[in-house]
């Protein structure tokens, strides 16, 4: 029994694409309008995807079911594995009593929570995205924001918005490298184009973070440092992607932004810090009244003493260790190769060999990559073991803490598993490529719409890399047919994924879990969805104008 997806199984491309959109419509409607819990929205959307695959796209029932199981497996490992180990590492800092030292350490940099939001969520989060990706930045920085006084719901929205600008170059630029491998366009050329798109967004993201954190008053009181960090990050991203290193772009940009931010704070202090703290305290009360009660149950005490050097080092130790571990694993090529060699390639039973791609060849997407050692989750686990030893957490307590996290995250597992099951069914049945081909049929106007494909791909799969795997070659062929620079549209697909990540149900579940708001994913979605759409429209306008003489001068020569 073999299955080869058709572009227009219902006779016309438009009607086929509209039917293929039903699972996505179900997802966003149940989350954004009906406010269902994320796992119910995910399961319902998965069911709709299977029905559409079987009835409209003629996929055999057995293959559709097996495709869903492979997606669920990928959702559990590596995605939820990363979330689990990241949250466990945080819990080790709590049971060891080191979490309060972290708050005191942050106060040495600045006691203004709005400034710390930029430094933690944007700069440090960008560094984590550069080295790890796959949700780790959201999981780790969400908790860190709560350490400096952010209410859970606002912390989740802030880190989701912050996790935009660095995504295209995340995990050592793997989305861009993937696009290059698939299209044959040198990945450094694609990276240079992306580096002339995403910095325009990055310039304003710190200001938007402050806007979410403390409204327009906060922007008026902190704009010098917010704009300074955003400008530095944007310029460093532009320069690195164009002339230095595509792979290290986010590392360079994040460190540059962090250095400039700390430098500015040496001679400039924001106004209204104490009033901002009081407003955030009021938000705590408002969130509690609205039912947003974090299960993390952080104890908040006013920092009254200056931590010693030893306390500072121990408080920062887990995060410094993470940076070192991921930097060594990703940047030391012999070690990276050795880690990758441990990956087990598992043909999915009953599925592999039965799905054909558009060229009539056996699809390689039905091979499950079990990265048991090279996965960011495993690296976080190893880091957590070292942290437990250094913090002198008894082994039994560390194991019990891990077990408690498995229980607490059970609904997150179900959510992410169902969302990835949905993504796999849509991809392998042909629904996703039908949607993409339909949008790509707009001719020269497609330059203005091309980021939407990356946005959809990342919103569905939670991965800019997956969005490029789905649509990079489609963007290339659509550009060639319309007489548009193919590199521009392949880069636009990557950039579009940047602003789609914050509304991915997978990332929403990670953010909700990190701040202890499991079950409130739909509320977080409603908060960040408009930001995602607004940034997407700005990006569509930018890319569209870059395809014309109006802004073509911005592109690399």
Coordinates of C-alpha atoms in Angstrom, one line a residue:
X1 CA 0.0 0.0 0.0
X2 CA 1.6 3.2 -1.2
X3 CA 0.4 6.8 -1.0
X4 CA 1.5 9.8 -3.0
X5 CA -0.2 13.1 -2.1
X6 CA -1.9 15.1 -4.9
X7 CA -1.8 18.9 -5.0
X8 CA -5.5 19.3 -5.9
X9 CA -7.3 16.1 -4.9
X10 CA -10.7 17.8 -5.0
X11 CA -10.3 18.9 -8.6
X12 CA -9.3 22.5 -8.0
X13 CA -6.4 24.0 -6.1
X14 CA -8.4 26.6 -4.4
X15 CA -11.1 24.3 -3.0
X16 CA -8.4 21.8 -2.0
X17 CA -6.4 24.4 -0.2
X18 CA -9.5 25.8 1.7
X19 CA -10.3 22.2 2.9
X20 CA -6.7 21.7 3.8
X21 CA -6.9 24.8 6.0
X22 CA -9.6 23.3 8.2
X23 CA -7.2 21.8 10.8
X24 CA -5.5 25.2 11.3
X25 CA -8.8 27.0 11.4
X26 CA -9.9 24.5 14.1
X27 CA -6.8 25.0 16.1
X28 CA -6.9 28.8 16.1
X29 CA -10.7 28.9 16.6
X30 CA -10.7 26.6 19.5
X31 CA -7.8 28.4 21.1
X32 CA -8.6 32.0 20.3
X33 CA -12.4 32.1 20.3
X34 CA -13.7 29.1 22.3
X35 CA -10.7 29.3 24.7
X36 CA -10.4 25.5 25.0
X37 CA -7.5 24.1 26.9
X38 CA -4.5 23.5 24.5
X39 CA -4.6 19.7 24.6
X40 CA -8.3 19.7 23.7
X41 CA -7.6 22.1 20.9
X42 CA -4.7 20.0 19.7
X43 CA -6.6 16.7 19.8
X44 CA -9.6 18.2 18.0
X45 CA -7.3 19.7 15.3
X46 CA -5.5 16.4 14.9
X47 CA -8.8 14.6 14.5
X48 CA -9.9 17.1 11.8
X49 CA -6.5 16.7 10.0
X50 CA -6.9 12.9 9.9
X51 CA -10.4 13.3 8.6
X52 CA -9.3 15.7 5.9
X53 CA -6.3 13.5 5.0
X54 CA -8.5 10.4 4.6
X55 CA -11.6 11.8 3.0
X56 CA -10.3 14.8 0.9
X57 CA -6.7 13.7 0.3
X58 CA -7.4 10.0 -0.2
X59 CA -4.8 8.9 2.4
X60 CA -5.4 5.4 3.7
X61 CA -6.7 5.3 7.2
X62 CA -3.9 3.1 8.5
X63 CA -1.2 5.4 7.1
X64 CA -2.9 8.5 8.4
X65 CA -3.0 7.0 11.9
X66 CA 0.6 5.9 11.8
X67 CA 1.7 9.3 10.5
X68 CA 0.0 10.8 13.6
X69 CA 1.8 8.4 15.9
X70 CA 5.2 9.4 14.5
X71 CA 4.3 13.1 15.0
X72 CA 3.3 12.4 18.6
X73 CA 6.6 10.6 19.2
X74 CA 8.5 13.5 17.8
X75 CA 6.5 15.8 20.1
X76 CA 7.5 13.8 23.1
X77 CA 11.1 13.4 22.0
X78 CA 12.8 15.7 21.6
X79 CA 10.4 18.6 22.2
X80 CA 8.8 17.8 25.6
X81 CA 12.0 16.2 26.7
X82 CA 13.6 19.6 26.3
X83 CA 10.8 21.3 28.3
X84 CA 11.0 18.6 31.0
X85 CA 14.7 18.9 31.6
X86 CA 14.7 22.7 31.4
X87 CA 12.0 23.0 34.1
X88 CA 13.7 20.3 36.2
X89 CA 17.0 22.3 36.1
X90 CA 15.1 25.3 37.4
X91 CA 13.4 23.3 40.2
X92 CA 16.9 22.2 41.3
X93 CA 17.8 25.8 42.0
X94 CA 14.6 26.1 44.1
X95 CA 15.1 23.0 46.2
X96 CA 18.7 24.0 46.8
X97 CA 17.8 27.4 48.0
X98 CA 19.8 29.2 45.3
X99 CA 16.9 30.8 43.5
X100 CA 16.8 33.9 45.8
X101 CA 20.5 34.4 45.2
X102 CA 19.7 34.7 41.5
X103 CA 17.2 37.6 42.1
X104 CA 19.8 39.3 44.3
X105 CA 22.4 38.9 41.5
X106 CA 20.1 40.4 38.9
X107 CA 19.6 43.4 41.2
X108 CA 23.3 44.2 40.9
X109 CA 22.8 44.8 37.2
X110 CA 19.6 46.7 37.5
X111 CA 16.7 46.8 40.0
X112 CA 14.3 47.8 37.2
X113 CA 12.3 44.8 36.1
X114 CA 11.7 46.3 32.6
X115 CA 15.4 46.6 31.9
X116 CA 15.9 43.0 33.2
X117 CA 13.2 41.8 30.9
X118 CA 15.2 43.1 27.9
X119 CA 18.5 41.7 29.2
X120 CA 17.0 38.3 30.2
X121 CA 14.3 37.6 27.6
X122 CA 15.9 39.3 24.6
X123 CA 19.7 39.1 25.1
X124 CA 20.1 36.0 27.2
X125 CA 17.2 34.3 25.4
X126 CA 18.8 35.1 22.1
X127 CA 22.0 33.5 23.2
X128 CA 20.1 30.4 24.3
X129 CA 18.2 30.3 20.9
X130 CA 21.6 30.6 19.1
X131 CA 23.0 27.6 21.0
X132 CA 20.0 25.4 21.8
X133 CA 16.7 26.5 20.3
X134 CA 13.7 24.1 20.3
X135 CA 11.8 25.9 23.1
X136 CA 14.7 26.0 25.6
X137 CA 15.0 29.8 25.6
X138 CA 11.3 30.2 26.4
X139 CA 11.3 27.6 29.1
X140 CA 14.4 29.0 30.9
X141 CA 13.9 32.8 30.5
X142 CA 10.2 32.5 31.5
X143 CA 11.2 31.4 35.0
X144 CA 14.0 33.9 35.2
X145 CA 11.6 36.7 34.5
X146 CA 9.4 35.5 37.4
X147 CA 12.5 35.6 39.6
X148 CA 12.8 39.4 39.0
X149 CA 9.2 40.0 39.9
X150 CA 7.1 39.4 36.7
X151 CA 3.7 37.9 37.1
X152 CA 3.4 34.5 35.4
X153 CA 1.0 35.5 32.5
X154 CA 3.0 38.7 31.6
X155 CA 6.3 36.7 31.8
X156 CA 4.9 34.2 29.3
X157 CA 3.8 36.8 26.8
X158 CA 7.1 38.7 27.2
X159 CA 9.4 35.7 26.5
X160 CA 7.2 34.6 23.5
X161 CA 7.6 38.0 21.9
X162 CA 11.3 38.1 22.8
X163 CA 11.8 34.8 21.1
X164 CA 11.3 36.2 17.6
X165 CA 14.3 38.1 16.3
X166 CA 16.9 35.3 17.0
X167 CA 14.9 32.4 15.6
X168 CA 16.0 32.5 12.0
X169 CA 19.7 32.0 13.1
X170 CA 18.8 29.7 16.0
X171 CA 20.6 26.4 16.9
X172 CA 23.7 27.6 14.9
X173 CA 21.6 28.8 11.9
X174 CA 20.0 25.3 11.2
X175 CA 16.9 26.8 9.6
X176 CA 19.0 28.7 7.0
X177 CA 21.4 25.7 6.5
X178 CA 18.3 23.5 5.9
X179 CA 17.0 25.9 3.3
X180 CA 20.3 26.0 1.5
X181 CA 20.6 22.2 1.4
X182 CA 17.1 21.9 -0.1
X183 CA 17.3 24.7 -2.7
X184 CA 20.9 24.5 -3.7
X185 CA 21.3 28.2 -2.9
X186 CA 24.5 28.7 -0.8
X187 CA 23.2 29.0 2.8
X188 CA 25.6 32.0 3.4
X189 CA 23.8 33.9 0.7
X190 CA 20.4 33.1 2.2
X191 CA 21.7 34.1 5.6
X192 CA 22.9 37.4 4.3
X193 CA 19.4 38.1 2.9
X194 CA 17.8 37.1 6.2
X195 CA 20.3 39.4 7.9
X196 CA 18.8 42.3 5.9
X197 CA 15.3 41.4 7.0
X198 CA 15.1 40.3 10.6
X199 CA 17.3 43.1 12.0
X200 CA 14.5 45.5 11.1
X201 CA 12.3 43.7 13.5
X202 CA 15.0 43.2 16.1
X203 CA 15.5 46.9 16.3
X204 CA 12.0 47.4 17.8
X205 CA 11.6 44.2 19.8
X206 CA 13.1 45.5 23.1
X207 CA 10.7 48.5 22.9
X208 CA 7.8 46.2 22.4
X209 CA 8.9 44.1 25.3
X210 CA 8.8 47.1 27.6
X211 CA 5.4 48.0 26.1
X212 CA 4.0 44.6 27.1
X213 CA 5.7 44.8 30.5
X214 CA 4.7 48.3 31.5
X215 CA 2.8 50.1 28.8
X216 CA 3.7 53.4 27.1
X217 CA 4.8 54.9 30.4
X218 CA 7.5 52.2 30.6
X219 CA 8.6 52.9 27.0
X220 CA 9.0 56.6 27.8
X221 CA 11.1 55.9 30.9
X222 CA 13.3 53.2 29.4
X223 CA 13.6 53.9 25.7
X224 CA 17.3 54.9 25.7
X225 CA 18.5 51.4 26.8
X226 CA 15.8 49.6 24.9
X227 CA 16.6 51.4 21.7
X228 CA 20.4 51.0 22.3
X229 CA 20.2 47.3 22.8
X230 CA 17.8 46.8 19.9
X231 CA 20.0 48.9 17.6
X232 CA 23.1 47.1 18.6
X233 CA 21.5 43.7 18.2
X234 CA 20.2 44.6 14.8
X235 CA 23.5 46.0 13.5
X236 CA 25.5 43.1 14.9
X237 CA 23.0 40.6 13.2
X238 CA 23.2 42.5 9.9
X239 CA 27.0 42.7 10.0
X240 CA 27.6 39.1 11.1
X241 CA 25.1 37.5 8.7
X242 CA 26.5 39.5 5.8
X243 CA 30.3 39.4 6.4
X244 CA 31.3 37.4 9.4
X245 CA 29.5 34.1 10.2
X246 CA 25.9 33.0 9.6
X247 CA 26.2 30.3 12.1
X248 CA 27.4 32.6 14.9
X249 CA 25.1 35.5 14.1
X250 CA 22.9 35.2 17.1
X251 CA 25.8 34.6 19.4
X252 CA 27.5 37.8 18.3
X253 CA 24.3 39.9 18.3
X254 CA 23.1 38.7 21.7
X255 CA 26.5 39.3 23.4
X256 CA 26.9 42.7 21.7
X257 CA 23.4 43.7 22.8
X258 CA 24.0 42.5 26.4
X259 CA 27.4 44.3 26.5
X260 CA 25.9 47.6 25.3
X261 CA 23.0 47.3 27.7
X262 CA 25.2 46.8 30.7
X263 CA 27.5 49.6 29.5
X264 CA 24.6 52.1 29.2
X265 CA 23.4 51.2 32.7
X266 CA 26.8 52.3 34.1
X267 CA 26.0 56.0 33.4
X268 CA 22.3 56.1 32.9
X269 CA 19.4 54.9 35.1
X270 CA 15.7 54.7 34.0
X271 CA 13.1 56.8 35.7
X272 CA 10.1 55.4 37.6
X273 CA 11.7 52.1 38.7
X274 CA 9.9 51.9 42.1
X275 CA 6.6 52.9 40.5
X276 CA 7.0 50.2 37.9
X277 CA 7.6 47.6 40.6
X278 CA 4.4 48.7 42.3
X279 CA 2.5 48.4 39.0
X280 CA 3.8 44.9 38.5
X281 CA 2.8 44.0 42.0
X282 CA -0.7 45.2 41.1
X283 CA -0.6 43.0 38.0
X284 CA 0.1 40.1 40.3
X285 CA -3.1 40.8 42.1
X286 CA -5.1 41.3 38.9
X287 CA -3.8 38.0 37.4
X288 CA -4.7 36.1 40.6
X289 CA -8.2 37.6 40.5
X290 CA -8.5 36.5 36.9
X291 CA -7.4 32.9 37.8
X292 CA -3.8 33.1 36.5
X293 CA -2.2 31.4 39.5
X294 CA 1.2 29.9 38.8
X295 CA 1.8 26.5 40.2
X296 CA 5.5 27.4 40.6
X297 CA 4.5 29.2 43.8
X298 CA 7.7 31.4 43.9
X299 CA 8.4 33.0 47.2
X300 CA 9.1 36.7 46.6
X301 CA 11.1 38.6 49.2
X302 CA 12.6 42.1 48.9
X303 CA 16.3 41.9 48.2
X304 CA 17.9 43.7 51.1
X305 CA 21.5 42.4 51.1
X306 CA 24.2 42.4 48.5
X307 CA 25.1 38.8 47.5
X308 CA 28.7 37.7 48.0
X309 CA 30.9 36.8 45.0
X310 CA 30.4 33.1 45.9
X311 CA 26.6 33.5 45.9
X312 CA 26.7 35.4 42.6
X313 CA 28.8 32.6 41.0
X314 CA 26.6 29.9 42.4
X315 CA 23.4 31.7 41.3
X316 CA 24.7 32.1 37.8
X317 CA 26.4 28.7 37.6
X318 CA 23.5 26.7 36.0
X319 CA 23.1 29.3 33.2
X320 CA 26.8 29.7 32.6
X321 CA 27.1 25.9 32.5
X322 CA 24.3 25.7 29.9
X323 CA 26.1 28.3 27.7
X324 CA 29.4 26.4 27.9
X325 CA 27.8 23.0 27.3
X326 CA 25.9 24.1 24.3
X327 CA 28.7 26.2 22.9
X328 CA 31.1 23.3 23.1
X329 CA 28.6 20.8 21.7
X330 CA 27.6 23.0 18.8
X331 CA 30.9 24.9 18.0
X332 CA 33.5 22.2 18.5
X333 CA 33.1 20.3 15.2
X334 CA 34.7 17.0 16.2
X335 CA 32.5 16.8 19.3
X336 CA 29.4 17.9 17.3
X337 CA 30.1 15.2 14.8
X338 CA 30.6 12.6 17.5
X339 CA 27.3 13.5 19.2
X340 CA 25.4 13.4 15.9
X341 CA 26.9 10.0 15.1
X342 CA 24.9 8.6 18.1
X343 CA 21.6 9.5 16.4
X344 CA 19.5 6.4 15.7
X345 CA 17.6 6.5 12.4
X346 CA 14.5 4.5 12.9
X347 CA 12.2 3.8 9.9
X348 CA 8.7 4.2 11.4
X349 CA 7.1 0.8 11.5
X350 CA 4.3 0.3 9.0
X351 CA 4.8 3.8 7.5
X352 CA 8.3 4.0 6.0
X353 CA 8.4 3.0 2.4
X354 CA 4.7 3.6 1.9
X355 CA 4.7 7.4 1.6
X356 CA 6.0 8.9 -1.7
X357 CA 7.0 12.5 -2.2
X358 CA 6.0 14.7 -5.1
X359 CA 8.7 13.3 -7.2
X360 CA 7.4 9.7 -6.7
X361 CA 10.3 8.8 -4.4
X362 CA 10.1 7.2 -1.0
X363 CA 9.7 10.0 1.6
X364 CA 12.5 10.3 4.1
X365 CA 10.2 12.1 6.5
X366 CA 9.0 8.7 7.8
X367 CA 12.4 8.1 9.4
X368 CA 12.4 8.9 13.1
X369 CA 15.6 10.5 14.3
X370 CA 16.2 9.5 17.9
X371 CA 18.9 11.9 19.1
X372 CA 19.3 10.3 22.5
X373 CA 22.6 12.0 23.3
X374 CA 22.8 15.1 21.0
X375 CA 19.3 16.4 21.8
X376 CA 19.3 19.7 23.7
X377 CA 17.1 18.0 26.3
X378 CA 19.8 15.4 27.0
X379 CA 22.4 18.2 27.3
X380 CA 20.1 20.0 29.7
X381 CA 19.7 16.7 31.7
X382 CA 23.5 16.3 31.9
X383 CA 23.8 20.0 33.0
X384 CA 21.1 19.4 35.6
X385 CA 23.0 16.4 37.0
X386 CA 26.2 18.6 37.3
X387 CA 24.1 21.4 39.0
X388 CA 22.6 18.9 41.5
X389 CA 26.1 17.7 42.4
X390 CA 27.5 21.3 42.7
X391 CA 24.5 22.4 44.7
X392 CA 24.7 19.3 46.9
X393 CA 21.1 18.2 46.2
X394 CA 20.8 14.6 47.4
X395 CA 20.3 12.2 44.5
X396 CA 17.0 11.0 45.9
X397 CA 15.7 14.5 46.1
X398 CA 16.8 15.2 42.5
X399 CA 15.0 12.1 41.3
X400 CA 11.9 13.0 43.2
X401 CA 12.0 16.5 41.8
X402 CA 12.3 15.0 38.3
X403 CA 9.3 12.7 38.9
X404 CA 7.2 15.7 40.1
X405 CA 7.9 17.5 36.9
X406 CA 6.8 14.5 34.8
X407 CA 3.5 14.5 36.6
X408 CA 3.0 18.3 36.3
X409 CA 3.8 18.3 32.6
X410 CA 1.5 15.4 31.6
X411 CA -1.0 17.8 29.9
X412 CA 1.9 19.6 28.2
X413 CA 3.1 16.2 26.8
X414 CA -0.4 15.6 25.4
X415 CA -0.6 19.1 23.9
X416 CA 2.7 19.1 22.2
X417 CA 2.2 15.5 21.0
X418 CA -1.1 16.2 19.5
X419 CA 0.2 19.4 17.8
X420 CA 3.1 17.5 16.2
X421 CA 0.8 14.7 15.2
X422 CA -1.3 17.4 13.4
X423 CA 1.8 18.7 11.7
X424 CA 2.9 15.3 10.5
X425 CA -0.5 14.4 9.1
X426 CA -0.9 17.7 7.3
X427 CA 2.6 17.4 5.9
X428 CA 2.6 13.8 4.7
X429 CA -0.9 13.8 3.4
X430 CA -0.1 16.8 1.2
X431 CA -2.3 19.4 3.0
X432 CA 0.5 21.8 3.9
X433 CA 2.0 21.8 0.4
X434 CA -1.4 22.4 -1.2
X435 CA -1.9 25.4 1.0
X436 CA 1.5 26.7 0.1
X437 CA 1.1 26.2 -3.6
X438 CA -2.2 27.9 -3.6
X439 CA -0.7 31.0 -1.9
X440 CA 2.2 30.9 -4.2
X441 CA 0.0 31.2 -7.3
X442 CA -0.4 35.0 -7.0
X443 CA 2.4 35.9 -9.4
X444 CA 4.5 39.0 -8.7
X445 CA 2.3 39.9 -5.7
X446 CA 3.6 36.8 -4.0
X447 CA 6.7 38.7 -2.8
X448 CA 4.3 40.5 -0.4
X449 CA 2.8 37.2 0.7
X450 CA 5.8 34.9 0.8
X451 CA 6.5 35.4 4.6
X452 CA 3.0 34.1 5.3
X453 CA 4.2 30.6 4.2
X454 CA 7.0 30.6 6.8
X455 CA 4.6 32.0 9.4
X456 CA 2.1 29.2 8.7
X457 CA 4.8 26.5 8.6
X458 CA 6.3 27.6 12.0
X459 CA 2.9 28.1 13.6
X460 CA 2.0 24.5 12.7
X461 CA 5.2 22.8 13.5
X462 CA 6.8 25.1 16.1
X463 CA 10.0 25.1 14.1
X464 CA 11.5 27.5 11.6
X465 CA 13.6 24.6 10.3
X466 CA 10.5 22.6 9.6
X467 CA 8.9 25.6 7.9
X468 CA 11.9 25.8 5.5
X469 CA 11.8 22.0 5.0
X470 CA 8.2 22.4 3.9
X471 CA 8.3 25.5 1.8
X472 CA 11.8 26.5 0.8
X473 CA 11.8 24.8 -2.6
X474 CA 8.2 26.0 -3.2
X475 CA 9.4 29.6 -2.6
X476 CA 12.3 29.1 -4.9
X477 CA 10.1 27.7 -7.8
X478 CA 7.4 30.3 -7.3
X479 CA 10.0 33.1 -7.4
X480 CA 11.5 31.8 -10.6
X481 CA 8.1 31.5 -12.3
X482 CA 7.2 35.1 -11.2
X483 CA 10.6 36.6 -12.2
X484 CA 11.5 37.4 -8.5
X485 CA 14.9 36.8 -6.9
X486 CA 14.6 33.2 -5.5
X487 CA 17.0 33.9 -2.6
X488 CA 14.8 36.8 -1.5
X489 CA 11.7 34.6 -1.1
X490 CA 13.6 31.7 0.5
X491 CA 14.9 34.2 3.0
X492 CA 11.4 35.6 3.5
X493 CA 10.2 32.1 4.3
X494 CA 12.8 31.9 7.1
X495 CA 12.0 35.4 8.3
X496 CA 8.2 34.7 8.3
X497 CA 8.8 31.8 10.6
X498 CA 10.4 34.1 13.1
X499 CA 7.1 35.8 13.9
X500 CA 5.1 32.6 13.6
X501 CA 6.8 30.9 16.5
X502 CA 5.1 32.9 19.2
X503 CA 1.7 31.5 18.2
X504 CA 2.7 27.9 17.7
X505 CA 0.7 25.8 20.1
X506 CA 3.9 23.9 20.8
X507 CA 5.6 27.1 22.0
X508 CA 2.5 28.3 23.8
X509 CA 2.5 25.1 25.8
X510 CA 6.2 25.5 26.6
X511 CA 5.7 29.0 27.8
X512 CA 2.6 28.1 29.9
X513 CA 4.5 25.2 31.5
X514 CA 7.6 27.3 32.2
X515 CA 5.6 29.8 34.2
X516 CA 3.2 27.4 35.9
X517 CA 0.1 28.2 33.9
X518 CA -0.7 24.9 32.2
X519 CA -4.2 25.1 30.8
X520 CA -4.0 28.8 30.1
X521 CA -2.5 28.4 26.6
X522 CA -5.5 29.9 24.9
X523 CA -5.3 33.0 27.1
X524 CA -1.7 33.5 26.2
X525 CA -2.5 32.9 22.5
X526 CA -5.1 35.7 22.6
X527 CA -2.5 38.0 24.2
X528 CA 0.3 37.4 21.6
X529 CA -1.6 36.7 18.4
X530 CA -2.1 40.3 17.5
X531 CA 1.6 41.0 18.0
X532 CA 2.4 38.1 15.7
X533 CA 0.0 39.3 13.0
X534 CA 1.2 42.9 13.2
X535 CA 4.9 41.9 12.9
X536 CA 4.0 39.6 10.0
X537 CA 2.3 42.4 8.1
X538 CA 5.3 44.6 8.7
X539 CA 7.6 41.8 7.3
X540 CA 5.3 41.2 4.3
X541 CA 5.6 44.9 3.4
X542 CA 9.3 44.9 3.9
X543 CA 9.9 41.8 1.7
X544 CA 7.5 43.1 -0.9
X545 CA 9.3 46.4 -1.2
X546 CA 12.6 44.6 -1.2
X547 CA 11.5 42.9 -4.4
X548 CA 11.0 46.3 -6.0
X549 CA 13.4 49.3 -6.7
X550 CA 11.9 51.0 -3.6
X551 CA 14.0 48.9 -1.1
X552 CA 16.0 46.6 -3.3
X553 CA 19.1 48.6 -2.3
X554 CA 18.8 47.0 1.2
X555 CA 19.7 43.6 -0.2
X556 CA 23.2 42.2 -0.4
X557 CA 24.9 42.9 -3.7

